[in-house]
Structure formats: C-alpha cells, structure tokens
mmCIF file of C-alpha atoms and ligand atoms in Angstrom:
data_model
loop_
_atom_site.group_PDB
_atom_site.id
_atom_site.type_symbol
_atom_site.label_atom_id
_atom_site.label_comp_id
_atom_site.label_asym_id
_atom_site.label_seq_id
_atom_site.Cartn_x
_atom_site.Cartn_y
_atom_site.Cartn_z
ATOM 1 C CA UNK A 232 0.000 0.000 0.000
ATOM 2 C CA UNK A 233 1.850 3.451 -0.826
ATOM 3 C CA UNK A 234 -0.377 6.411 0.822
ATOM 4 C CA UNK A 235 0.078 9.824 -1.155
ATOM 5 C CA UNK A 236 0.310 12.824 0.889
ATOM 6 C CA UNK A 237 -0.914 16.473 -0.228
ATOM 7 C CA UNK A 238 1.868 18.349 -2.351
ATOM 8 C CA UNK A 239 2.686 20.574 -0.372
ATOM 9 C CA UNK A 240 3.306 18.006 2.496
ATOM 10 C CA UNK A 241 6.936 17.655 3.225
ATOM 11 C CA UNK A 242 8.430 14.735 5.180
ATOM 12 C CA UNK A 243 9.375 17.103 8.223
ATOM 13 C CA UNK A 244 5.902 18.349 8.518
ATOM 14 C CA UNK A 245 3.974 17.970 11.867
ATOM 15 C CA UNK A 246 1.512 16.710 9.531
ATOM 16 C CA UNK A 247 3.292 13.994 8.072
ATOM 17 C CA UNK A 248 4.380 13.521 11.638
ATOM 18 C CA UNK A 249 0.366 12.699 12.669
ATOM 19 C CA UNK A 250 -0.058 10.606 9.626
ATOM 20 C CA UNK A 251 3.414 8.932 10.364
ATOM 21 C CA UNK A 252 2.314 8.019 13.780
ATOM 22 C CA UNK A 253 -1.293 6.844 12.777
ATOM 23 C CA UNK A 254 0.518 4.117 10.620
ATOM 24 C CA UNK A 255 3.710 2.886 13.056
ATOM 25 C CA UNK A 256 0.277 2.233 15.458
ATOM 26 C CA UNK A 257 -0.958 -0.591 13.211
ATOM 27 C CA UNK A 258 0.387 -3.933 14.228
ATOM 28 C CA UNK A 259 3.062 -5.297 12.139
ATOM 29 C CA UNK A 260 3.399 -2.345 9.642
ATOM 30 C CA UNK A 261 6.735 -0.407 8.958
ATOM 31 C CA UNK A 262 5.739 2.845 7.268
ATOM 32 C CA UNK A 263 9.121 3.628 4.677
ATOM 33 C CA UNK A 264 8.825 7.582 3.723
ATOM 34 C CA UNK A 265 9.859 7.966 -0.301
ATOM 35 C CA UNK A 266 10.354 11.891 -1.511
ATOM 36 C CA UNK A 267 9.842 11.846 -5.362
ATOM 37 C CA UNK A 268 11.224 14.739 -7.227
ATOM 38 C CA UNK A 269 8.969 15.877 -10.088
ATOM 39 C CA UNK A 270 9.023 18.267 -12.692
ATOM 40 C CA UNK A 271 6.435 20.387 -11.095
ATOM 41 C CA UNK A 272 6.779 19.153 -7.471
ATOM 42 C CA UNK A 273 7.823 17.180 -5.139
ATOM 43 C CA UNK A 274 5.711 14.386 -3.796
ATOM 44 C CA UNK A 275 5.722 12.532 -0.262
ATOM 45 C CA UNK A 276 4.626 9.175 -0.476
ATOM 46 C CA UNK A 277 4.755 6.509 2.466
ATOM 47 C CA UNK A 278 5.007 2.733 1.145
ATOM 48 C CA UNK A 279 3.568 0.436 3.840
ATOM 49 C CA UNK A 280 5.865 -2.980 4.202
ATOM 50 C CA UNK A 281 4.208 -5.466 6.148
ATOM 51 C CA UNK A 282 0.455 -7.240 6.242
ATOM 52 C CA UNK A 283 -1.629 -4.720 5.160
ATOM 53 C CA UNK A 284 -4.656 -6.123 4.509
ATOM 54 C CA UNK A 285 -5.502 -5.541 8.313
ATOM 55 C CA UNK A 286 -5.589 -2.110 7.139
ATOM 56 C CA UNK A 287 -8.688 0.470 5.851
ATOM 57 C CA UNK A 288 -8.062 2.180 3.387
ATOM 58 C CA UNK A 289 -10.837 4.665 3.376
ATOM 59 C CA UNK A 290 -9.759 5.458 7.379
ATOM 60 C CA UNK A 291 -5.912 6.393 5.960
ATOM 61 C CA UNK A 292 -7.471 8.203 2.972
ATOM 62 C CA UNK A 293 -9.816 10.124 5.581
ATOM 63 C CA UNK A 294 -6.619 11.574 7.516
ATOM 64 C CA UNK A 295 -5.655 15.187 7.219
ATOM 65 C CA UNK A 296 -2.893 15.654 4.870
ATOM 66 C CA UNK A 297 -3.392 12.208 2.913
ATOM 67 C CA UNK A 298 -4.026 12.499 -0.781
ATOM 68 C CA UNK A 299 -4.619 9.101 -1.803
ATOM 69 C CA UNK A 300 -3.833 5.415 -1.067
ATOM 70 C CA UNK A 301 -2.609 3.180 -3.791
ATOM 71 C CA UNK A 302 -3.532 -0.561 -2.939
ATOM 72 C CA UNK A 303 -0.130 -1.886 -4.704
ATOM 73 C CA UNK A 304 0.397 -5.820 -6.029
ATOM 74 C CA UNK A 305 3.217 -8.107 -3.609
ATOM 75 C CA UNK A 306 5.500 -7.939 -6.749
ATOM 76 C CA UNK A 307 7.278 -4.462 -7.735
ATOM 77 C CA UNK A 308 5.369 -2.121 -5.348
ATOM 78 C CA UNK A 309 7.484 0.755 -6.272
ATOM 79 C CA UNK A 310 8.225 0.381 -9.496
ATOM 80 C CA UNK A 311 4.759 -1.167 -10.838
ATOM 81 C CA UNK A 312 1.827 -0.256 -12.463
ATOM 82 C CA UNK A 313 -1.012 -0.574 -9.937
ATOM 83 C CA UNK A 314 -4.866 -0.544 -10.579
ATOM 84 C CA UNK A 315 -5.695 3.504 -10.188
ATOM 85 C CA UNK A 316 -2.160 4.153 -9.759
ATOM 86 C CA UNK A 317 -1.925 7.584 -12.130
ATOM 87 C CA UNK A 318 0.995 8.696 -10.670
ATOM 88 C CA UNK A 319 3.373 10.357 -12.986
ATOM 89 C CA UNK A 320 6.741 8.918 -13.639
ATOM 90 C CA UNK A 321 9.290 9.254 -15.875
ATOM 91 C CA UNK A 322 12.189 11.732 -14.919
ATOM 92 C CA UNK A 323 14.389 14.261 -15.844
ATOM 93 C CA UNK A 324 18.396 14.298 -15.278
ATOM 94 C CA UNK A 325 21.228 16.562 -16.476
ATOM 95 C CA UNK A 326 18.583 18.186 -19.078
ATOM 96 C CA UNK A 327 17.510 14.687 -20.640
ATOM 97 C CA UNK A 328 13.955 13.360 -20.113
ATOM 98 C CA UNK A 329 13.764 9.418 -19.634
ATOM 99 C CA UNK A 330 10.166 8.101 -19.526
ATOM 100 C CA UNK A 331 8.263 5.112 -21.464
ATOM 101 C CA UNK A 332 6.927 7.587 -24.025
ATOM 102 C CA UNK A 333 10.292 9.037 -25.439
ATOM 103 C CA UNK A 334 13.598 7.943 -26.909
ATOM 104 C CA UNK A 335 17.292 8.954 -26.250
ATOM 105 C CA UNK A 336 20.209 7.361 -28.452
ATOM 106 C CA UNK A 337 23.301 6.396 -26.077
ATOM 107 C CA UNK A 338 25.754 5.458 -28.745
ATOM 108 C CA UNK A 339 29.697 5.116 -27.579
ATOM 109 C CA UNK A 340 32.311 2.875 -26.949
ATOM 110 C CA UNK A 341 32.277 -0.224 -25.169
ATOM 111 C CA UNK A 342 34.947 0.190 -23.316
ATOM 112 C CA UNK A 343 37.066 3.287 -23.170
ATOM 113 C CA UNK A 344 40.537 3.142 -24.970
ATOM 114 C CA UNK A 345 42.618 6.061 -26.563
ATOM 115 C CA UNK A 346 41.740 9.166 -25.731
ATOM 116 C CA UNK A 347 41.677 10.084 -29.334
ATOM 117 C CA UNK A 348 39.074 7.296 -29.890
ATOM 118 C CA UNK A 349 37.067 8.863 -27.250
ATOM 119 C CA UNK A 350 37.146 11.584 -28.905
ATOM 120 C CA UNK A 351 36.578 10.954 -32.048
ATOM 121 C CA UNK A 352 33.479 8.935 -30.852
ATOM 122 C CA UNK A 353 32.210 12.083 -29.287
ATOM 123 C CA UNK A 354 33.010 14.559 -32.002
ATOM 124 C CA UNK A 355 30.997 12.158 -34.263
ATOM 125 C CA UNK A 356 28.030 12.226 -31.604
ATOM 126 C CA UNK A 357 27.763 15.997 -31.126
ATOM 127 C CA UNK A 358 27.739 16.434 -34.930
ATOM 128 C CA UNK A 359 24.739 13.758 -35.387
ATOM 129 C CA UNK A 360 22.849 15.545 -32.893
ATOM 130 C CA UNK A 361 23.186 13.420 -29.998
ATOM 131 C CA UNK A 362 23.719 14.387 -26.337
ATOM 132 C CA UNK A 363 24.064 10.443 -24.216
ATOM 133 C CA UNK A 364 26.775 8.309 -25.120
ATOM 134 C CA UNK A 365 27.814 4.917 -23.248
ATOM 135 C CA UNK A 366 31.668 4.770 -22.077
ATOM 136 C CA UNK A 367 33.118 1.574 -20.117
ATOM 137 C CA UNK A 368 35.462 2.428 -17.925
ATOM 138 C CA UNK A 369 35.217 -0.690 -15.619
ATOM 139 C CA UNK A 370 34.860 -3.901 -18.394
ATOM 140 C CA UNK A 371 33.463 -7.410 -16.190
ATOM 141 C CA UNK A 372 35.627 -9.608 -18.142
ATOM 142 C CA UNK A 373 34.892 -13.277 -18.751
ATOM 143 C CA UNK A 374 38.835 -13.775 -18.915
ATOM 144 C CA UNK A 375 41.008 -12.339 -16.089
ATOM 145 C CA UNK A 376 44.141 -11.890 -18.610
ATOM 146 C CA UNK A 377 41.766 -9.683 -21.079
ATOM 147 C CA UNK A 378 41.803 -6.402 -20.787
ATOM 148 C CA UNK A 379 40.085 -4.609 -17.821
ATOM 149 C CA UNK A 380 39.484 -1.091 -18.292
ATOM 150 C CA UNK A 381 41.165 1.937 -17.254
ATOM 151 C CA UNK A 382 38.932 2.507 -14.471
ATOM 152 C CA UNK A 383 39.091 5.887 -12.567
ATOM 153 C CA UNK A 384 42.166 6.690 -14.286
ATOM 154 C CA UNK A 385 40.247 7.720 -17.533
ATOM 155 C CA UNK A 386 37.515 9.393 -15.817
ATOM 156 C CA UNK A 387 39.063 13.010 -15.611
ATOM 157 C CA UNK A 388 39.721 13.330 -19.346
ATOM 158 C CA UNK A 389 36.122 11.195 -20.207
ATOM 159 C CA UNK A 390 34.236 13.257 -18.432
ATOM 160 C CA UNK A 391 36.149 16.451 -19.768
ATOM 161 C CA UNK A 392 35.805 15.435 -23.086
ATOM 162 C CA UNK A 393 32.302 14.591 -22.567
ATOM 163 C CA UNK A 394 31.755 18.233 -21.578
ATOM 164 C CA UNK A 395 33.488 19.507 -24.215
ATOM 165 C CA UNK A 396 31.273 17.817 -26.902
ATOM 166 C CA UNK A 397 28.175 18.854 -25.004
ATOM 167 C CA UNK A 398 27.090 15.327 -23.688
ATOM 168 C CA UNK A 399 24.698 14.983 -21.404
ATOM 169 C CA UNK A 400 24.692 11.466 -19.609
ATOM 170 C CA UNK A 401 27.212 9.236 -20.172
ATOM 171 C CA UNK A 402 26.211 5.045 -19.266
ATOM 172 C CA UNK A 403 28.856 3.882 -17.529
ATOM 173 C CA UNK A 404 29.334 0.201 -15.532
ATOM 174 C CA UNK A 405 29.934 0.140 -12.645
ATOM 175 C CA UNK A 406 31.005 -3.244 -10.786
ATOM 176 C CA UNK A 407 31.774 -2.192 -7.251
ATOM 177 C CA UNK A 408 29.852 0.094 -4.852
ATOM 178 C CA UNK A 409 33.439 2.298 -4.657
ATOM 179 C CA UNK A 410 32.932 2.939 -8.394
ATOM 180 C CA UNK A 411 30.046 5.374 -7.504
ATOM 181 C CA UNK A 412 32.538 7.133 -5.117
ATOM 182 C CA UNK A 413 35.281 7.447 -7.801
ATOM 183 C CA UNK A 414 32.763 8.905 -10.126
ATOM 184 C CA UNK A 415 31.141 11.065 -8.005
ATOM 185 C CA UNK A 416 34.274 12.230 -6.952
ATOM 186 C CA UNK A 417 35.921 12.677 -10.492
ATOM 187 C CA UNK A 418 33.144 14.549 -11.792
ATOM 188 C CA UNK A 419 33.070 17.241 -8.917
ATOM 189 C CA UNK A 420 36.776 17.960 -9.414
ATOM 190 C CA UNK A 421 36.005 17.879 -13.406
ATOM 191 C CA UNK A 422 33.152 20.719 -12.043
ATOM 192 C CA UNK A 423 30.433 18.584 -13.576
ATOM 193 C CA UNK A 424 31.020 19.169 -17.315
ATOM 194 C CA UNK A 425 28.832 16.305 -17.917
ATOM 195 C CA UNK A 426 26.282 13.405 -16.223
ATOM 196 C CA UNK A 427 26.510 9.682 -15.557
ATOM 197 C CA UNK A 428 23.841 7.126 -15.850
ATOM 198 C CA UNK A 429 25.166 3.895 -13.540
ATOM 199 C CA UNK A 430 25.059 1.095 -15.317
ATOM 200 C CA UNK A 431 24.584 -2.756 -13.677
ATOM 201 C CA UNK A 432 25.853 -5.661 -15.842
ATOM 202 C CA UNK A 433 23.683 -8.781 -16.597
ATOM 203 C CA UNK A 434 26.651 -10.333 -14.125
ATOM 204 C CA UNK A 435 25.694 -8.285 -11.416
ATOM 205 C CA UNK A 436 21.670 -7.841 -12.056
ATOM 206 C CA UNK A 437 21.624 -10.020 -8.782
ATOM 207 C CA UNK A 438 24.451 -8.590 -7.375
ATOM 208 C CA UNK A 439 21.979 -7.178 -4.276
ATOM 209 C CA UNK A 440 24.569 -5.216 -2.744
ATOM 210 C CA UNK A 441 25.193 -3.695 -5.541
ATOM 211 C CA UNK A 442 21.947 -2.812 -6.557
ATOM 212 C CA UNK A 443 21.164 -1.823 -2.638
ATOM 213 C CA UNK A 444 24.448 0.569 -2.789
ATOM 214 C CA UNK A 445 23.355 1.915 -6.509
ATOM 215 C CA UNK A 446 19.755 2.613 -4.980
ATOM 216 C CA UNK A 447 20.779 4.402 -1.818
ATOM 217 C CA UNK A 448 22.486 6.700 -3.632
ATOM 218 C CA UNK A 449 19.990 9.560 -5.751
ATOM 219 C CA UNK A 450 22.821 11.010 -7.530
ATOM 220 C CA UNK A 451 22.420 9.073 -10.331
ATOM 221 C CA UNK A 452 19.804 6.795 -12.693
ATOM 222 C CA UNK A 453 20.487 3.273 -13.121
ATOM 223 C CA UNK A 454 20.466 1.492 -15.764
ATOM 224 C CA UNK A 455 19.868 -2.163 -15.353
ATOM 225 C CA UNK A 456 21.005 -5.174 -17.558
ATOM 226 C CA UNK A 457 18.225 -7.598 -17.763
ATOM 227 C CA UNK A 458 20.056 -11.205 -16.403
ATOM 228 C CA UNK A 459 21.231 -13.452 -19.505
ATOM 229 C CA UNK A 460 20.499 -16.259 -17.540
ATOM 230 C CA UNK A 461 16.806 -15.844 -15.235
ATOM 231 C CA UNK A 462 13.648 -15.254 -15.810
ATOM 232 C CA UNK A 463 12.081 -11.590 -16.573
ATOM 233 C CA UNK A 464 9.819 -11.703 -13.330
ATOM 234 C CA UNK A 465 13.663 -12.123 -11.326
ATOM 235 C CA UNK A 466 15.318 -9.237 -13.072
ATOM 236 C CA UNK A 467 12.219 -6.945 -12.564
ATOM 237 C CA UNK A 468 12.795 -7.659 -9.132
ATOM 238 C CA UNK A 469 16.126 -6.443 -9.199
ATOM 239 C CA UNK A 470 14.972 -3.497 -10.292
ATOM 240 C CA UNK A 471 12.874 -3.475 -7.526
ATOM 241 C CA UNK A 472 15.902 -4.076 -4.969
ATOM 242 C CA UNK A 473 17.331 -0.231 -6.364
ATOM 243 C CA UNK A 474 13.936 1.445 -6.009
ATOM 244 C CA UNK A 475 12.986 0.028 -2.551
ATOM 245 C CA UNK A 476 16.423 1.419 -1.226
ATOM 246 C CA UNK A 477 15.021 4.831 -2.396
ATOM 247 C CA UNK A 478 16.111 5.649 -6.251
ATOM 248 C CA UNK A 479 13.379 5.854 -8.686
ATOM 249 C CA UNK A 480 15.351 6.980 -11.801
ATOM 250 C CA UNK A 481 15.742 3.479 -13.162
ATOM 251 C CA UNK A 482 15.530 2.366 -16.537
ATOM 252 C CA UNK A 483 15.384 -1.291 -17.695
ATOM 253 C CA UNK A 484 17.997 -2.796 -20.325
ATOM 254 C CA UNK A 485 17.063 -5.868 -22.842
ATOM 255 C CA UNK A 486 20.198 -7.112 -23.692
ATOM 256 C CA UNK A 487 19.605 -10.843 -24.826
ATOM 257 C CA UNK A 488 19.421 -14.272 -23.655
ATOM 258 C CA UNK A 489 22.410 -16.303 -23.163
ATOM 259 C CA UNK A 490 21.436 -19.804 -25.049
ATOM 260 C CA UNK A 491 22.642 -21.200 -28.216
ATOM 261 C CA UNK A 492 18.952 -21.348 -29.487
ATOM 262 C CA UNK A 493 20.029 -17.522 -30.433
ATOM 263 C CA UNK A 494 22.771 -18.845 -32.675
ATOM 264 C CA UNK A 495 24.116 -17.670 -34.709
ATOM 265 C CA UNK A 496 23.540 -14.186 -32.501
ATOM 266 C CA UNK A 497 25.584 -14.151 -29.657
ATOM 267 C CA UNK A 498 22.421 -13.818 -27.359
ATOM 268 C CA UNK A 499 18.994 -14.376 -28.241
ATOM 269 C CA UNK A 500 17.511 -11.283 -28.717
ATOM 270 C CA UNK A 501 14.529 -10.597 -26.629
ATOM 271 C CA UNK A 502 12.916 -6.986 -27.410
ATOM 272 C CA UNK A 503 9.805 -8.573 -27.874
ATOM 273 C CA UNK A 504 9.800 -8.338 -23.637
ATOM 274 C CA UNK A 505 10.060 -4.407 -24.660
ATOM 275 C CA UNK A 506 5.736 -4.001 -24.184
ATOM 276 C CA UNK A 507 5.726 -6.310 -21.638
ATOM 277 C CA UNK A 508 7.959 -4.261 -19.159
ATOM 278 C CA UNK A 509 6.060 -0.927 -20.493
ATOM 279 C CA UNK A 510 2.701 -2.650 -19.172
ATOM 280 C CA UNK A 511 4.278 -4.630 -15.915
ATOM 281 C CA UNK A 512 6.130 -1.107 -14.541
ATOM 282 C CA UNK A 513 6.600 2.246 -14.934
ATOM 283 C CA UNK A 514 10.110 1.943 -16.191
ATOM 284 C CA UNK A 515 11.315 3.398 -19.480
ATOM 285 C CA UNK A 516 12.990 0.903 -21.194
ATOM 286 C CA UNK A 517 16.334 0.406 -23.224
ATOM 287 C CA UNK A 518 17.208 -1.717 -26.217
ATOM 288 C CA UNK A 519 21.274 -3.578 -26.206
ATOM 289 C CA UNK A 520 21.384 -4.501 -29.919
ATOM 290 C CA UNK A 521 25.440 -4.884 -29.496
ATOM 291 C CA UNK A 522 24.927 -7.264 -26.597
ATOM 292 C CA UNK A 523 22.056 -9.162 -28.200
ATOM 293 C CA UNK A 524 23.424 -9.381 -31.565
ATOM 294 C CA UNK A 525 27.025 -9.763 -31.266
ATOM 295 C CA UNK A 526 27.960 -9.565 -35.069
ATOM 296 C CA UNK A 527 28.006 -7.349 -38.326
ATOM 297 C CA UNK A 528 26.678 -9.937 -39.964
ATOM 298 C CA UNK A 529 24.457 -8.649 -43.087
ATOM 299 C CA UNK A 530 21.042 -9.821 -44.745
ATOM 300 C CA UNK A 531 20.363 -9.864 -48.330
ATOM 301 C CA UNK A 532 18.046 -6.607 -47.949
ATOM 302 C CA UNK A 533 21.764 -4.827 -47.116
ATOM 303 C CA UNK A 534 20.894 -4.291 -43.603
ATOM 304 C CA UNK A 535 22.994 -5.134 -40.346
ATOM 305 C CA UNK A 536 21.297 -7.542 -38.252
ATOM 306 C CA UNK A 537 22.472 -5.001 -35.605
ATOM 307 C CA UNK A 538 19.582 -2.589 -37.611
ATOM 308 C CA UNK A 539 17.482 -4.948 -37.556
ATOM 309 C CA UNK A 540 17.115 -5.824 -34.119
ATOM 310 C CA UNK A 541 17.080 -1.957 -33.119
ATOM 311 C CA UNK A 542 14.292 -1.933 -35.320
ATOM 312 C CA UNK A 543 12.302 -4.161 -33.710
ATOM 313 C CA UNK A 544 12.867 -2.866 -30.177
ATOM 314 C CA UNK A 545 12.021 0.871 -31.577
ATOM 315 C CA UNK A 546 9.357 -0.155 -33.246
ATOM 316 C CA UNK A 547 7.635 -2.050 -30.345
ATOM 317 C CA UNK A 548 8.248 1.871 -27.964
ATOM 318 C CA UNK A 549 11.444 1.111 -27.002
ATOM 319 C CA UNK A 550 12.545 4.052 -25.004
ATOM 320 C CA UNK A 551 16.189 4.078 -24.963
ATOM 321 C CA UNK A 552 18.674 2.439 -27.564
ATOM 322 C CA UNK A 553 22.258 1.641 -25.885
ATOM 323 C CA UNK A 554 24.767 0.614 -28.949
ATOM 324 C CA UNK A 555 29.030 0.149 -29.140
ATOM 325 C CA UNK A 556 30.333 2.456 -31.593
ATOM 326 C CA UNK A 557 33.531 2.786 -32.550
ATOM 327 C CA UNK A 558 36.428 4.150 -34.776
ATOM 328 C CA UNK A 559 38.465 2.026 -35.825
ATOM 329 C CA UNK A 560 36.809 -1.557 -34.541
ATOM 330 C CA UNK A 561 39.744 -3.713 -35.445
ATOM 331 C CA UNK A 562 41.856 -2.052 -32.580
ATOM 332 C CA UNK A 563 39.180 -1.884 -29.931
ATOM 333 C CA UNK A 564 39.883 -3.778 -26.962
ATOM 334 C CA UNK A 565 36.565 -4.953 -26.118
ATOM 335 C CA UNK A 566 33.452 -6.223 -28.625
ATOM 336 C CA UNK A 567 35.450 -4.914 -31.593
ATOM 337 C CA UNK A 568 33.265 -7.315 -33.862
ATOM 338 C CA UNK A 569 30.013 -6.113 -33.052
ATOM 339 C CA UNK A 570 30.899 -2.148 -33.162
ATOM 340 C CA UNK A 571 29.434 -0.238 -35.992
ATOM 341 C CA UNK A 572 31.905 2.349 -37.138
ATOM 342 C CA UNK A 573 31.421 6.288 -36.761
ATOM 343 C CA UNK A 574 30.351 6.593 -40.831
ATOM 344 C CA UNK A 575 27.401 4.025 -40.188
ATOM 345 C CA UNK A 576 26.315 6.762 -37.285
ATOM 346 C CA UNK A 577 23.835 9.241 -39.305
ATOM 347 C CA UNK A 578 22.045 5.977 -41.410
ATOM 348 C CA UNK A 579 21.527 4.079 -38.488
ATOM 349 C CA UNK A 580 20.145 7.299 -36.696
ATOM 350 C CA UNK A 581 17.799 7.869 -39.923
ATOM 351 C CA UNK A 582 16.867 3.876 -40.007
ATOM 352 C CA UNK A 583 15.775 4.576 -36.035
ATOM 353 C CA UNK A 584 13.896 7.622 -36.873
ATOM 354 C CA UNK A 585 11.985 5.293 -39.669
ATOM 355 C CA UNK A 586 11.226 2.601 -37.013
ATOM 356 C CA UNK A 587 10.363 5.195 -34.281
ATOM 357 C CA UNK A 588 7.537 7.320 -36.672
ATOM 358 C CA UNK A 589 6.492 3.796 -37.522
ATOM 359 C CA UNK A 590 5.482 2.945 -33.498
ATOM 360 C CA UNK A 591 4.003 6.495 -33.340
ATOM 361 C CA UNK A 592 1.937 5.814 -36.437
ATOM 362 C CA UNK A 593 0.729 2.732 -34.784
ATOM 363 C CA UNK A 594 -0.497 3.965 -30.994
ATOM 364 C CA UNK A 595 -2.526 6.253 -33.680
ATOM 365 C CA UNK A 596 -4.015 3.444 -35.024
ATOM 366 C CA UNK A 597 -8.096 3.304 -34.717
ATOM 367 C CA UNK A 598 -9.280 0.643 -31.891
ATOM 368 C CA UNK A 599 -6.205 0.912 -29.901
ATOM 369 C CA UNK A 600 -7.123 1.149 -26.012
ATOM 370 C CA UNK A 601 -5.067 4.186 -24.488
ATOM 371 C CA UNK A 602 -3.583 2.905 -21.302
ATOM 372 C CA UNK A 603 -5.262 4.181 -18.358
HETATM 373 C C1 PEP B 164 28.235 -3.691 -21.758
HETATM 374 O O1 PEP B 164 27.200 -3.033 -22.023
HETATM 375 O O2 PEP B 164 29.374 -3.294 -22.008
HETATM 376 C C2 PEP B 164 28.094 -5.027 -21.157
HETATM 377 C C3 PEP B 164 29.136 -5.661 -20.612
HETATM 378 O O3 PEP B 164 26.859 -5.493 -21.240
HETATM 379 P P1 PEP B 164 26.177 -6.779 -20.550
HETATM 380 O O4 PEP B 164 26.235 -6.531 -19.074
HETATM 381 O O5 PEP B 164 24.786 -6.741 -21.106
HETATM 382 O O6 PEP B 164 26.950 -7.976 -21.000
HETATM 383 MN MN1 MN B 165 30.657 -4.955 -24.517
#
C-alpha cells in the first residue's frame, strides 16, 4: 500500500508527523517515507511494508494531509503499475527526459581506450545531434588476462571530453559500490562538465549489494542489464531491490538471452519483452542490440542484423537504444566485432527515426485502447 500525501506536504511536517504516527500504530506495519522529485513538485509518499490487509483504506485516505492510497500488487510495489495508480513517472536528469513515451540514443564505446578514440566517438556524436553516449570504464571480463578497463584513471579526461562535446549522460558500468565514489568524486573535481547514468551488468543484475548501494544513492539513474540467464519476473525484481532502497530513476535494459537457441547471434535477442515491461512497470525501457546481436553480420536486404534488431525494439516503444560504436573496430579492446563504425552513425540514426515514426503511427491506429 503506498499512501500519497498532499503536495505541499513535506516529510518534516507535523503533519506527516500525525499521519506517520497513525501508521507505526498498526500492528506489524513499517511505514518507509519515499520523496519523489517531479518536474512540477515534489511528492511525499509513504510505502507500507508489512500485512496490510488488516488495514482500511478509506480510514488512511480520511486523515488530514493524505491524498490518496494506492492498494499496490506483492510484486514491484514501487516500481509497478497498480490498478488507479496515475501517478506520474518518468524523470528528468542533467537536461535529458527518460520516460516510457520518449527515446534517447546512447551510442559510444564499449569500453574506453585512446583518448583520441574517445574523442573521435564524441566529435561524431555531437555532430549527429546526440547528447548520451555509453563509455566503459570498468569492463566485467569473462577472462582475467583480457583487458580490464582503465577505471578511474580515464575518468578526468572522459568526463572532460564529454563536456566539451556537449554530452549529457554518459552510461557507464559500474562493478563495485566504490565505483560510484570514484565517479562522483571525479566529476566534482572535473566541475560537472557532464552526467553519468550507472550502469549494472547482466553479471551483477543479482548482485543485491550492488543494486542496494546503486539505490541508496539519488545522484544518479540506473540502468539495469536484464540477467542473460533468469527469468524476466527475477530481473524486474532487481529493479525493484534499487527502487525500494530509495532511487526511482531506473531504466530497464534488454540485452539478450544467453542460449545457443540464439545462434548464430551471440544472445537471443529478446525486445519482444520491450511491451511487456512498459505494461508490468513504470520503467522506461532500453534496447542492447550490441549485446544481443554480437555480429556485423548482413542480410540480403543490405541491412545489419544489428539494424534490424534496433528496429524491432524501436518499433515495439522502445525508449532508450544503448549501442558500441567505434572508430576504428579492429583495434578496440573490447566487442570490436560487433561495433558499428562512426560513418554508419547518421544511417543508423535515420533507419531509427523510420522505425520510431512507424510505433508512433501505430499507438494512432483506430481501436487501440489508451492505457489508463
Ligand atoms: C556492456 O554493455 O558493455 C556489457 C558488458 O553489457 P552486458 O552486461 O549486457 O553484458
Ligand atoms: Mn561490450
């Protein structure tokens, strides 16, 4: 149960205090107080943990100061859609808007290099147009010999660069609850040029300390890798782990299935889930075609199977599109293979902008039910 308290109700108030105290009274209920930062406002909701079906809800929506009460399913209470739940989500960091009706390109390198890739990559951005890129700086490596990433060494001139080319939000993996520090701490001596979207790896979607760490923390959205290996319900609970700690600004990442049933795809590409997640929760939702895909294999029609695939997540409202760019792929260090190069940027940009007027022209379509 999450009970909505009046606008202008903050979590100090001797109102809040009443309602606060009405609430510890009932047995077995812990009342957990959430602030959520609007555009317009900024909201006080408390989310009920416990047995609350001893509860009335007409008695809690009767008190002074309370809004509304949201009767919320067992599964994702935060970040779920609940029957009459019309609160407004979707959020807004560093300038950029992230919510299930838009779309924001992050394309960049895999993993951070040469500084002259890095900026090449980000020259090549700016001039398409885009503000988000993606830039690994801390690689999870399935071999301990390959290389690792620079880590917080690179961060200084990344996020300096990343300024300098006007970027907004840069993805970035984390791997370690310190990485937040060293970020933090690089872009405050940097003097925030730039932001950083966290990123969690499909190795660490389960990693709850992580995700506990990455949600107690409101400096930053999250972006979370779907798990390559469990099922959609245990990754949307993961999600769930980063909210319940207190960080809303999370965004969901398809990235592929890890089976050979995907061959010859190096995951089994799963955007199909992309409606699913819309209707399930409130979270925008990003499309991994590198991750999925895994090649620059070709079909007859001339297209990338790489195009393809980010076709059919944009096409079914995919809200974010997270893709490895790079340079000059034969050098990279990491997923050289699947990296388009910087001259396929402004067609695969126009091939997205096909794909994304194409799911537009479809909610338009007559007999579609508008989502409540
Ligand atoms: C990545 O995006 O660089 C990455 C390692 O992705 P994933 O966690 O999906 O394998
Ligand atoms: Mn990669």
């Amino acid at each position: 149960m999450i009970v909505i308290l009046d606008p202008q109700l903050g979590r100090d108030s001797p109102q809040t205090k009443v309602i606060l105290d009405y609430l510890r009274a009932a047995p077995g209920i812990t009342p957990k107080i959430h602030q959520v930062t609007g555009a317009q406002q900024v909201l006080t909701e408390i989310y009920l943990v416990g047995d609350t079906s001893i509860l009335d809800r007409a008695d809690i929506e009767a008190l002074s100061g309370v809004s509304r009460v949201v009767k919320v399913s067992r599964a994702y209470a935060v970040l779920g859609r609940h029957a009459g739940d019309s609160r407004s989500y979707g959020f807004d960091y560093n300038g950029v808007t992230f919510n299930q009706d838009n779309l924001n390109l992050f394309a960049g390198l895999c993993a951070v290099d040469t500084r002259a890739h890095v900026e090449a990559m980000l020259k090549a951005a700016a001039d398409a147009g885009l503000n988000c890129t993606r830039m690994g700086a801390y690689k999870p490596r399935t071999n301990p010999y390959s290389f690792q990433g620079h880590g917080a060494a690179c961060l200084p001139w990344v996020f300096e660069l990343a300024g300098k080319y006007g970027i907004k939000v840069v993805a970035m993996e984390i791997t370690h609850d310190n990485h937040i520090d060293e970020i933090n701490d690089a872009l405050r001596d940097a003097g925030h040029p730039t932001g950083v979207m966290l990123q969690v790896g499909t190795r660490n979607t389960q990693n709850f300390e992580l995700l506990k760490a990455c949600g107690r923390q409101s400096a930053f959205p999250v972006l979370l890798k779907r798990g390559f290996g469990i099922t959609l319900e245990e990754s949307l609970n993961a999600a769930e782990y980063l909210a319940s700690e207190g960080n809303r600004k999370v965004i969901f990442c398809l990235r592929g299935m890890k089976t050979n049933m995907g061959d010859p795809h190096r995951n089994f590409v799963d955007f199909s889930h992309v409606p699913v997640i819309h209707r399930l929760t409130h979270m925008p939702v990003c499309i991994d075609p590198s991750h999925s895909v895994g090649n620059r294999d070709r079909a007859p029609d001339g297209l990338l199977d790489l195009f393809h695939a980010t076709a059919q997540g944009i096409i079914a409202g995919a809200n974010m599109v997270l893709i490895d760019f790079h340079p000059n792929p034969a050098t990279a260090l990491v997923d050289g293979p699947q990296a388009l190069t910087l001259d396929e940027l402004a067609h695969y940009i126009q091939d997205i902008q096909i794909a994304r007027q194409a799911y537009l022209k479809r909610r338009q379509l007559p007999g579609q039910k508008k989502r409540p």
